[in-house]
Coordinates of C-alpha atoms in Angstrom, one line a residue:
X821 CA 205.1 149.8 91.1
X822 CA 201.8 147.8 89.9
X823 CA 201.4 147.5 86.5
X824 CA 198.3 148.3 85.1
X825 CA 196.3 145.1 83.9
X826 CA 194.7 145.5 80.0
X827 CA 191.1 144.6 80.6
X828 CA 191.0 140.7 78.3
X829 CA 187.9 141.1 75.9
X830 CA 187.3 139.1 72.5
X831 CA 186.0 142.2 71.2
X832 CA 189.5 144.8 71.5
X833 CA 190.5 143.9 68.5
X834 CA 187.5 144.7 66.6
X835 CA 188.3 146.8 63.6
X836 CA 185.8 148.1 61.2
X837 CA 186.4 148.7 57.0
X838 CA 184.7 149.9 54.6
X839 CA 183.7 147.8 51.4
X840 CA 185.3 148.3 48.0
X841 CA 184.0 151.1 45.9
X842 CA 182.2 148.7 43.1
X843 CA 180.2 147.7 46.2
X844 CA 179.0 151.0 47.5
X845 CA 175.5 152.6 46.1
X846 CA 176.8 155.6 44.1
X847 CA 174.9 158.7 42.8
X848 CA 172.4 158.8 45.1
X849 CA 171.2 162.1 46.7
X850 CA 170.3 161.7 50.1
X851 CA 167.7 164.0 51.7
X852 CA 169.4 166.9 53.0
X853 CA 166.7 167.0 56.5
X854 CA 168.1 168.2 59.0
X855 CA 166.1 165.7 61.1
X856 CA 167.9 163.4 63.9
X857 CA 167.2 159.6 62.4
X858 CA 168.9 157.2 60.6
X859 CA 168.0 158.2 57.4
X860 CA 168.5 154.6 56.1
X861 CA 167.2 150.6 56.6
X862 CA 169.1 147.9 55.8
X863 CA 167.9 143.8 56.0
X864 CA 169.0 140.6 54.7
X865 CA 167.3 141.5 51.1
X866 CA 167.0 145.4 51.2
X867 CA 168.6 148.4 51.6
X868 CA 166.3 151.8 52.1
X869 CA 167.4 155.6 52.4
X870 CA 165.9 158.9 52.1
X871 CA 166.2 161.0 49.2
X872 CA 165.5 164.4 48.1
X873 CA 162.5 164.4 46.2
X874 CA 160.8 167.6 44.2
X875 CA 157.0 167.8 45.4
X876 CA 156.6 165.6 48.2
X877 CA 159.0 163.4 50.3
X878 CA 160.7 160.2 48.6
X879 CA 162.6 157.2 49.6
X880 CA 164.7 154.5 47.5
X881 CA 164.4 150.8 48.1
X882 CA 167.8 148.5 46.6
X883 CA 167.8 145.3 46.4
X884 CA 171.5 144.6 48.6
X885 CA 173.1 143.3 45.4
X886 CA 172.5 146.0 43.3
X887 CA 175.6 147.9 43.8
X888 CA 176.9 150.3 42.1
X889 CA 176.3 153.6 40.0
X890 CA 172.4 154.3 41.0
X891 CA 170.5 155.5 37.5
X892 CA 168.7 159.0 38.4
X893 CA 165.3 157.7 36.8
X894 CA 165.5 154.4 39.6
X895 CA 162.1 154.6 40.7
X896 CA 161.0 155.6 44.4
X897 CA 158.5 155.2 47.0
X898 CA 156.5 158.3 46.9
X899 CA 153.4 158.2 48.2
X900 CA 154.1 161.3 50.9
X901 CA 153.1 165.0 50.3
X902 CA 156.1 166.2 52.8
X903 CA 159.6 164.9 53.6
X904 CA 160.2 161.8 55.1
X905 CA 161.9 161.4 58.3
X906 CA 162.4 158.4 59.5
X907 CA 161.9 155.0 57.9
X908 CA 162.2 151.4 59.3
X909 CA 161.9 147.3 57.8
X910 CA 159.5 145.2 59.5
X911 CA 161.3 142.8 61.6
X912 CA 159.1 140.0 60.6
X913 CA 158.8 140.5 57.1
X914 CA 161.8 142.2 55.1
X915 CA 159.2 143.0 51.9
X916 CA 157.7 145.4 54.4
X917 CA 158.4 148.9 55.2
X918 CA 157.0 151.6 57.3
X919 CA 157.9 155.8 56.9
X920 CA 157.0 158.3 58.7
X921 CA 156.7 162.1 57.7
X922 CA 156.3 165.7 58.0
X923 CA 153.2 165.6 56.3
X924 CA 151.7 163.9 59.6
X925 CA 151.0 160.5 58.4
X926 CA 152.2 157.2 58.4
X927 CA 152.6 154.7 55.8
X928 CA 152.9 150.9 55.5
X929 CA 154.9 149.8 51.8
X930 CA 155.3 146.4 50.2
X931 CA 157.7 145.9 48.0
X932 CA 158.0 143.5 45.6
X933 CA 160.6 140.5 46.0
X934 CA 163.0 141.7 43.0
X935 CA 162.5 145.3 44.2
X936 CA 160.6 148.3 42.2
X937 CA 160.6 148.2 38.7
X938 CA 157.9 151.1 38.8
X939 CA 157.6 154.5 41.7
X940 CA 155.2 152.7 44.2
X941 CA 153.0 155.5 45.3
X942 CA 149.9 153.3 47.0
X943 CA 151.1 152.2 50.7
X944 CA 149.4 148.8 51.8
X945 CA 148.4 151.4 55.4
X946 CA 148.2 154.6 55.8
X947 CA 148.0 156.0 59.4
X948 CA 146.5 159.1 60.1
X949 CA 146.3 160.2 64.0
X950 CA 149.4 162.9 64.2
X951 CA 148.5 166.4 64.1
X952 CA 152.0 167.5 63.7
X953 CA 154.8 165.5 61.7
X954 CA 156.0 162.1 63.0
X955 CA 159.6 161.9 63.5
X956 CA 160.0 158.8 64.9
X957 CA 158.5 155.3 64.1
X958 CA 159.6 151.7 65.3
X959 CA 158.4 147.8 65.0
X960 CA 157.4 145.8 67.7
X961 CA 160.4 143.3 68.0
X962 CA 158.6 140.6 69.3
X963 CA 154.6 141.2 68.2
X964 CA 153.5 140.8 64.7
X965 CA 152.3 144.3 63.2
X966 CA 152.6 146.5 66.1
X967 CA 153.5 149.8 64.8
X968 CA 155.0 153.0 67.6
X969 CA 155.1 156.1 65.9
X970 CA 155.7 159.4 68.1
X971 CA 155.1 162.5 66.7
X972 CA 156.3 166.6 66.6
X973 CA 152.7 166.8 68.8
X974 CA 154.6 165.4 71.6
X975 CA 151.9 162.5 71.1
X976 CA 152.7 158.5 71.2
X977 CA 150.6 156.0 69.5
X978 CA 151.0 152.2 69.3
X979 CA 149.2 151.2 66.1
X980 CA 147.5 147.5 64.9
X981 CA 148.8 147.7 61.7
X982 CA 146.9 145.1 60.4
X983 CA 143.5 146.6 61.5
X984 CA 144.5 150.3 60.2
X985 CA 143.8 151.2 64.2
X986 CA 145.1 153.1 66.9
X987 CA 145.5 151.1 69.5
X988 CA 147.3 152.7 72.5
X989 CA 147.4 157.4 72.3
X990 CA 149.5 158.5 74.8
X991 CA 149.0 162.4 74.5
X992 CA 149.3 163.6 78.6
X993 CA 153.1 161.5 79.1
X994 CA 155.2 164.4 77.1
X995 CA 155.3 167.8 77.6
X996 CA 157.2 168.6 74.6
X997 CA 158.7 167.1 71.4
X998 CA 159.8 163.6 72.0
X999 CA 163.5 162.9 70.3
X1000 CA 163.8 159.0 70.6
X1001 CA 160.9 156.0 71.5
X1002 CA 162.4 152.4 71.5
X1003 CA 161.6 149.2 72.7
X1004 CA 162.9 147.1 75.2
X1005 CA 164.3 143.3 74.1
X1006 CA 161.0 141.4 74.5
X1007 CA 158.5 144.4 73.5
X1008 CA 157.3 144.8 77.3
X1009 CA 158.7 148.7 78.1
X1010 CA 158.7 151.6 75.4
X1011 CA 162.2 153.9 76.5
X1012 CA 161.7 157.7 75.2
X1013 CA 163.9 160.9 75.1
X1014 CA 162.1 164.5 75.2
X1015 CA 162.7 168.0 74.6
X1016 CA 161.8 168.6 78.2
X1017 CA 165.0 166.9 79.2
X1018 CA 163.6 163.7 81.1
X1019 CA 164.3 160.3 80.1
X1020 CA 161.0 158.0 80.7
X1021 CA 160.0 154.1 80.9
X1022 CA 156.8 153.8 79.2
X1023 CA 154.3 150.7 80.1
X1024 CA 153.3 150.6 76.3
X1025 CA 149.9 149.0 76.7
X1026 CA 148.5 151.0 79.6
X1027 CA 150.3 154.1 78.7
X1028 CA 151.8 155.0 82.3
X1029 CA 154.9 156.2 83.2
X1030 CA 157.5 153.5 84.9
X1031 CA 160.4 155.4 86.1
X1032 CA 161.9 158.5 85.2
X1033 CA 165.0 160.4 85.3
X1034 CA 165.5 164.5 85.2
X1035 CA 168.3 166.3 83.3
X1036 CA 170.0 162.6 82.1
X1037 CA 172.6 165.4 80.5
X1038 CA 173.2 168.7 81.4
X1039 CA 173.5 170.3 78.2
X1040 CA 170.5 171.4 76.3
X1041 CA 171.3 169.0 73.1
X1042 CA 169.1 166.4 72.1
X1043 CA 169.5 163.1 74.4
X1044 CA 168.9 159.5 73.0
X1045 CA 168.6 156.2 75.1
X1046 CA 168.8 153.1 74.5
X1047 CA 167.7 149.3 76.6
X1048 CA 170.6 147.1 77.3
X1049 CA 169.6 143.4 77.4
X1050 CA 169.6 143.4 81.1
X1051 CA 167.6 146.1 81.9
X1052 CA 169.8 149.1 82.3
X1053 CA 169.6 152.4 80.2
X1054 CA 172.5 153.5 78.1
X1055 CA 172.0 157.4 77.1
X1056 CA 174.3 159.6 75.1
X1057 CA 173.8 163.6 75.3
X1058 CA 175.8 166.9 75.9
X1059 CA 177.8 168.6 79.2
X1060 CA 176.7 171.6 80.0
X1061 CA 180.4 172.8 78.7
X1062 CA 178.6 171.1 75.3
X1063 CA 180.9 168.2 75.3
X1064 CA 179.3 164.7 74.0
X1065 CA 178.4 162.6 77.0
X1066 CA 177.7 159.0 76.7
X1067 CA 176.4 157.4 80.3
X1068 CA 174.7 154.1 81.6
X1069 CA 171.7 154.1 84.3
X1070 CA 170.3 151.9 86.7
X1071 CA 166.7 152.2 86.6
X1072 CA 165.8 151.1 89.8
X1073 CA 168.0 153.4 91.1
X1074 CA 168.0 156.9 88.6
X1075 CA 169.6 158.9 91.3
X1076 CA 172.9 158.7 89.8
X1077 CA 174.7 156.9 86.7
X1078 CA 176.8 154.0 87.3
X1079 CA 179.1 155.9 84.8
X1080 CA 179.5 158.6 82.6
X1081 CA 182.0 159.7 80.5
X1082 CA 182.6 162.8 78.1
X1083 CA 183.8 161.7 74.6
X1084 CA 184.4 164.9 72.7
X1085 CA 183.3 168.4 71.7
X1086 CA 181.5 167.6 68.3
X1087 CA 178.2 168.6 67.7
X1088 CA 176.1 165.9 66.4
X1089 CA 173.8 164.0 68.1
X1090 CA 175.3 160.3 68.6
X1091 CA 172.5 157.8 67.7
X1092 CA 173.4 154.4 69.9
X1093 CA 173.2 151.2 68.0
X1094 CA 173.5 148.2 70.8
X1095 CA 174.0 144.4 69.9
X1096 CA 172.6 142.6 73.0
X1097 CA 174.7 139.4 71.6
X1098 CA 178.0 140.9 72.5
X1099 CA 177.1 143.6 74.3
X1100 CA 178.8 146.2 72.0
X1101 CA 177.6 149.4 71.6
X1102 CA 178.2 151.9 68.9
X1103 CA 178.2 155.7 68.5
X1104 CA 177.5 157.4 65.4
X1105 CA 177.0 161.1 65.2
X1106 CA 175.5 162.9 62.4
X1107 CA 178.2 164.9 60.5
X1108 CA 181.1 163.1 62.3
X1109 CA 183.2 160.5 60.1
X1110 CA 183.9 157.9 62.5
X1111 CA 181.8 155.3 64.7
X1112 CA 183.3 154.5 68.0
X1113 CA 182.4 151.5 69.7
X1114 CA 182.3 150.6 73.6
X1115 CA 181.7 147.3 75.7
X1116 CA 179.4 147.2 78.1
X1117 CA 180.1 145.0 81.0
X1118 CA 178.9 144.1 84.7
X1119 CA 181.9 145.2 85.9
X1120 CA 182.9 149.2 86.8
X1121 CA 183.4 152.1 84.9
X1122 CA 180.8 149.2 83.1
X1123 CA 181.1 150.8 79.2
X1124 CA 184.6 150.3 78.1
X1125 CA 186.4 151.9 75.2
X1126 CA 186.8 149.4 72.8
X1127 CA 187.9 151.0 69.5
X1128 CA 187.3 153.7 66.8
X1129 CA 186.2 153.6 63.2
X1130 CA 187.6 156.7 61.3
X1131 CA 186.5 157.2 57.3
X1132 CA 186.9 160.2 55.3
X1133 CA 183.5 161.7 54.6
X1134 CA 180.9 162.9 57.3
X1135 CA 178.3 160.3 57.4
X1136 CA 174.3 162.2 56.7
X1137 CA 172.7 158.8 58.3
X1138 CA 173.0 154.9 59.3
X1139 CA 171.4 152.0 59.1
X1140 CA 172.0 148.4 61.1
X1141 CA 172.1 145.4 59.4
X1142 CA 170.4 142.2 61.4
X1143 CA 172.5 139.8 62.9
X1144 CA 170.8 137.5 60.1
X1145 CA 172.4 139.3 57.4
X1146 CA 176.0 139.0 58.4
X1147 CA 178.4 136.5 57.1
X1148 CA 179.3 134.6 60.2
X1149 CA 181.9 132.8 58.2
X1150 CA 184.0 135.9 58.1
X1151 CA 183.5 136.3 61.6
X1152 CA 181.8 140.1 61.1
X1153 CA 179.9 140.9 64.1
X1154 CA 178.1 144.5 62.9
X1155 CA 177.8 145.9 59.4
X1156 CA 176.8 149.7 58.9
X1157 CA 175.5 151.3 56.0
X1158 CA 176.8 154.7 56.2
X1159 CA 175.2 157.0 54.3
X1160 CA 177.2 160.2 52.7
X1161 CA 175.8 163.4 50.5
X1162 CA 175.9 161.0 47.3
X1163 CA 176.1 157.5 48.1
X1164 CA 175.9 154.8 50.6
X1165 CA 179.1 153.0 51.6
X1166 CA 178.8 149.1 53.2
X1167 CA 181.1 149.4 56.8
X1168 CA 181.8 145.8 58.4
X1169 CA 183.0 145.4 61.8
X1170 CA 185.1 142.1 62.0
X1171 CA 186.9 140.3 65.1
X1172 CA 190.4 138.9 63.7
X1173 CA 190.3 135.3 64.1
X1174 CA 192.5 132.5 62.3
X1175 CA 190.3 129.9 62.1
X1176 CA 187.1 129.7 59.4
X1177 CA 185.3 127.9 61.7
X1178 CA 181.8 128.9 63.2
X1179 CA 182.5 130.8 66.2
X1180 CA 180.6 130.2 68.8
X1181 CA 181.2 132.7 71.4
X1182 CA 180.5 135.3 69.0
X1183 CA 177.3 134.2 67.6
X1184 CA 175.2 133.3 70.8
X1185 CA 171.6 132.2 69.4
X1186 CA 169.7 135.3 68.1
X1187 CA 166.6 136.9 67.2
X1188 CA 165.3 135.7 64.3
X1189 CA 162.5 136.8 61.9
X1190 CA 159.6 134.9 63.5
X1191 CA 157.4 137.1 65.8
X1192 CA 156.0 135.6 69.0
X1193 CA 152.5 136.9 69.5
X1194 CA 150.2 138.5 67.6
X1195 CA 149.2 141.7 67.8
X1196 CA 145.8 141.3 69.0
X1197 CA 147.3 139.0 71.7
X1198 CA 149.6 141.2 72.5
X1199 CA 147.1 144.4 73.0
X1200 CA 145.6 142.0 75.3
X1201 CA 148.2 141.4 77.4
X1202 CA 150.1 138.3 76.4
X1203 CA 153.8 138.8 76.6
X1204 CA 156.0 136.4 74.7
X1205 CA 160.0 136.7 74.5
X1206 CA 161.6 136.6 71.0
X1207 CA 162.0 133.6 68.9
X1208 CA 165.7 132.9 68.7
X1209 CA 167.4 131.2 66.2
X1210 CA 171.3 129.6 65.3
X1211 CA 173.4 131.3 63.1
X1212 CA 175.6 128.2 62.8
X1213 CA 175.4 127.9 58.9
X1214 CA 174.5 131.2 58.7
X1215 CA 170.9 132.2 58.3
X1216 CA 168.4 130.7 56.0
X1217 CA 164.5 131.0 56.0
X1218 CA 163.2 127.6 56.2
X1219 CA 159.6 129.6 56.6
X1220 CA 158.2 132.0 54.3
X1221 CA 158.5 135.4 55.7
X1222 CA 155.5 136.2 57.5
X1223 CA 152.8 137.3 55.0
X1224 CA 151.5 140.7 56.0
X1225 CA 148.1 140.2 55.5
X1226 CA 145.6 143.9 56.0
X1227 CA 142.4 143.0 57.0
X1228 CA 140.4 145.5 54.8
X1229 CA 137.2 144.9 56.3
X1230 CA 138.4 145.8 59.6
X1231 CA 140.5 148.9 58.6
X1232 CA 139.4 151.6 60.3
X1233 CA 140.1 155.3 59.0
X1234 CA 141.1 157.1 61.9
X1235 CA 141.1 161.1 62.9
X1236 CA 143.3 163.3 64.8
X1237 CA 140.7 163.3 67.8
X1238 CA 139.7 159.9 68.5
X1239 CA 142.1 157.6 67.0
X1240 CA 140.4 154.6 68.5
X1241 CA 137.0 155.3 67.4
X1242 CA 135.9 154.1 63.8
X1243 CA 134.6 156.5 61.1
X1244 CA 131.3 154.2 60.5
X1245 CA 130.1 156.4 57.6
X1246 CA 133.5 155.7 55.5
X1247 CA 133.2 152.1 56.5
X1248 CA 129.1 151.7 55.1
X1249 CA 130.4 153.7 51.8
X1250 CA 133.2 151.3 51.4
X1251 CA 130.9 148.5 51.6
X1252 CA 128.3 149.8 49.3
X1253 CA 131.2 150.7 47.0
X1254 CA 131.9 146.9 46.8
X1255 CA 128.4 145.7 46.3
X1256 CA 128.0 148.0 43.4
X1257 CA 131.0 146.7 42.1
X1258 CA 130.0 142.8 42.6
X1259 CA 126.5 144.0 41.2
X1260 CA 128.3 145.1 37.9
X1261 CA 130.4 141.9 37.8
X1262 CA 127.6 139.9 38.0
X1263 CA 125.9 141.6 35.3
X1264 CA 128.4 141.7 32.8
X1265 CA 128.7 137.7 33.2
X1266 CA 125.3 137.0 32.7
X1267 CA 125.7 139.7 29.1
X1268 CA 128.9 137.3 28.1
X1269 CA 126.7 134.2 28.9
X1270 CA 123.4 135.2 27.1
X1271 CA 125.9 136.2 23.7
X1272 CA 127.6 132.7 24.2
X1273 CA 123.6 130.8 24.6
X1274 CA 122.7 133.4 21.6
X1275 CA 126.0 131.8 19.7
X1276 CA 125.3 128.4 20.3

């Protein structure tokens, strides 16, 4: 009789909890979209999440420590004239957010170091080249101010935030809506999901197709896919029967998975979150209560069952806090913000250990705040691979965050049909809009100094 061996891993033991309620956000009412995204943003400094706003589409930004009962009159971002559906934090600068909406635009926020003490309603950037609402944004995690946004046009744009421009429009890859667009680790491949059931690699600068795969799932749910640090594709979906599928592909070989496994029968979509530092990855489905949590290894079936997180109420959304923003000295390794109808409850995932010593095989070197090309470099070919940093006494800027500078001279305002291009009329009135204004400076101050010669 051979006994069955239990698979050794560091991380079985994981178990996640959720925070104490004086340190949840309370009496906050999250937007009631139906959309598939997170819904919420977390870094070291803020926390953001969708709310239901009258007239236009609105989104609340908390400092982390300010936890607690929410007061209704907390002012918003609200610049948007239609919902917002997706929102993320800069990875290179947490006082910078970017949201993306039904109204078909784009928007670039700064918020102030303490937070908002006043509804911020004047983005830094706004991007207009959608023609349909933009579900879907994401940061370049290596280049500074490269924006993806992908759109209900089935239309993909890479943006130079700091320029205002439209860099890369891929409007021929997609035939229909596209569900998910991420990055790979170092910026170099874009990975997106579509409506029209096919899974494709995406070279992001010359806006070809890599590889691609054909009915990932059978079922006719929403699929979303996401890069493991090695190159292979994880992808969750639905059976044909409707039961959630989770499955991990080899793209240099998409004939078949190396594995794939059914999970259950609920209906959400499960949004992966994947930590390349330990190679856990973790399922969250919209409307379930519970986040499971796999391991993904080199060995087969290659995603192994690791554990289960089970809370009471349905979570609406989720964000993923940086590895920078955990406390290593507590050894947590993943911390959720899990958003319900009313509030947003802290979940921290922790690996028992005795010791309150650093630990070193849990925290291997990560990716820190500092990006490693610009964007113009990067648009221009340069690849870089992300800056990493220790987490050994747990993480503190030693450089200011990247100041996110616009260059308004440079902004271009962009259309619909040739997001490249430049509107040169609205460029020569913004100009002649600032001479008149330097005109008028000028003479007001020689007024003030002939009164002050007159005085004298």
């Amino acid at each position: 009789m051979s006994r069955k061996v239990v698979r050794s891993s560091k991380f079985r033991h994981v178990f996640g909890q959720a925070v104490k309620a004086d340190q949840c956000y309370d009496d906050i009412r999250i937007s009631q979209m139906t959309w598939d995204s997170n819904f919420c943003t977390v870094n070291p400094r803020f926390v953001a999440m969708i709310v239901d706003a009258s007239g236009g589409g609105a989104f609340i930004v908390l400092p982390l420590n300010k936890t607690g009962r929410i007061d209704m009159s907390y002012p918003t971002v609200c610049g948007h004239t239609g919902p917002v559906l997706d929102i993320e934090f800069c990875p290179h600068n947490d006082n910078i957010i970017a949201s993306a909406s039904e109204d078909c635009s784009v928007m670039v926020w700064e918020i102030p170091d303490n937070g908002l003490t006043s509804p911020l309603t004047e983005p830094v950037v706004k991007l207009d080249g959608h023609s349909k609402r933009v579900g879907t944004l994401s940061w370049h995690p290596t280049a500074h101010n490269v924006l993806m946004t992908a759109g209900c046009d089935n239309v993909l744009i890479l943006w130079n935030v700091a320029r205002g421009e439209a860099m890369v429009r891929m409007d021929t890859v997609h035939t229909d809506m596209i569900y998910s667009a991420v990055w790979n680790r170092d910026g170099s491949q874009i990975l997106t999901t579509c409506k029209d059931k096919i899974i494709r690699i995406l070279d992001p600068r010359k806006g070809t197709v890599i590889a691609e795969k054909e009915k990932p799932h059978e079922g006719t749910r929403p699929v979303r896919a996401v890069f493991m640090s090695d190159g292979k594709i994880l992808s969750t979906g639905f059976s044909r029967m409707s039961e959630r599928q989770v499955a991990l592909w080899d793209p240099k070989n998409f004939t078949e998975p190396l594995t794939l496994q059914e999970l259950d029968t609920g209906s959400g979509v499960l949004l992966p979150f994947y930590d390349p530092d330990t190679s856990v990855v973790y399922l969250g489905g919209k409307g379930d209560s519970s986040i499971r949590y796999f391991e993904v290894t080199d060995e087969a079936p290659y995603v192994h069952y690791l554990s289960m997180y089970s809370g009471k109420d349905s979570q609406k959304g989720m964000g993923y806090m940086p590895k920078r923003g955990l406390e290593v000295n507590k050894c947590e390794i993943a911390r959720f913000y899990k958003l319900h109808e009313r509030k947003c409850e802290p979940i921290i995932m922790t690996v028992p250990r005795k010791s309150d010593l650093f630990q070193e095989d849990l925290y291997p070197d990560t990716i820190g705040p500092e990006p490693s090309v610009e964007a113009d470099d990067w648009f221009a070919g340069k690849e870089a691979p992300p800056i990493l940093i220790s987490l050994k006494d747990g993480f503190v800027a030693t450089t200011k965050s990247r100041e996110f500078k616009v260059h308004k001279s440079l902004l271009k305002t962009t259309s619909g049909s040739g997001a490249g291009q430049a509107n040169s009329s609205g460029d020569v009135q913004s100009l002649n809009k600032e001479l008149k204004d330097l005109r008028a400076e000028v003479e007001a101050l020689t007024k003030r100094v002939k009164e002050l010669e007159s005085k004298h």
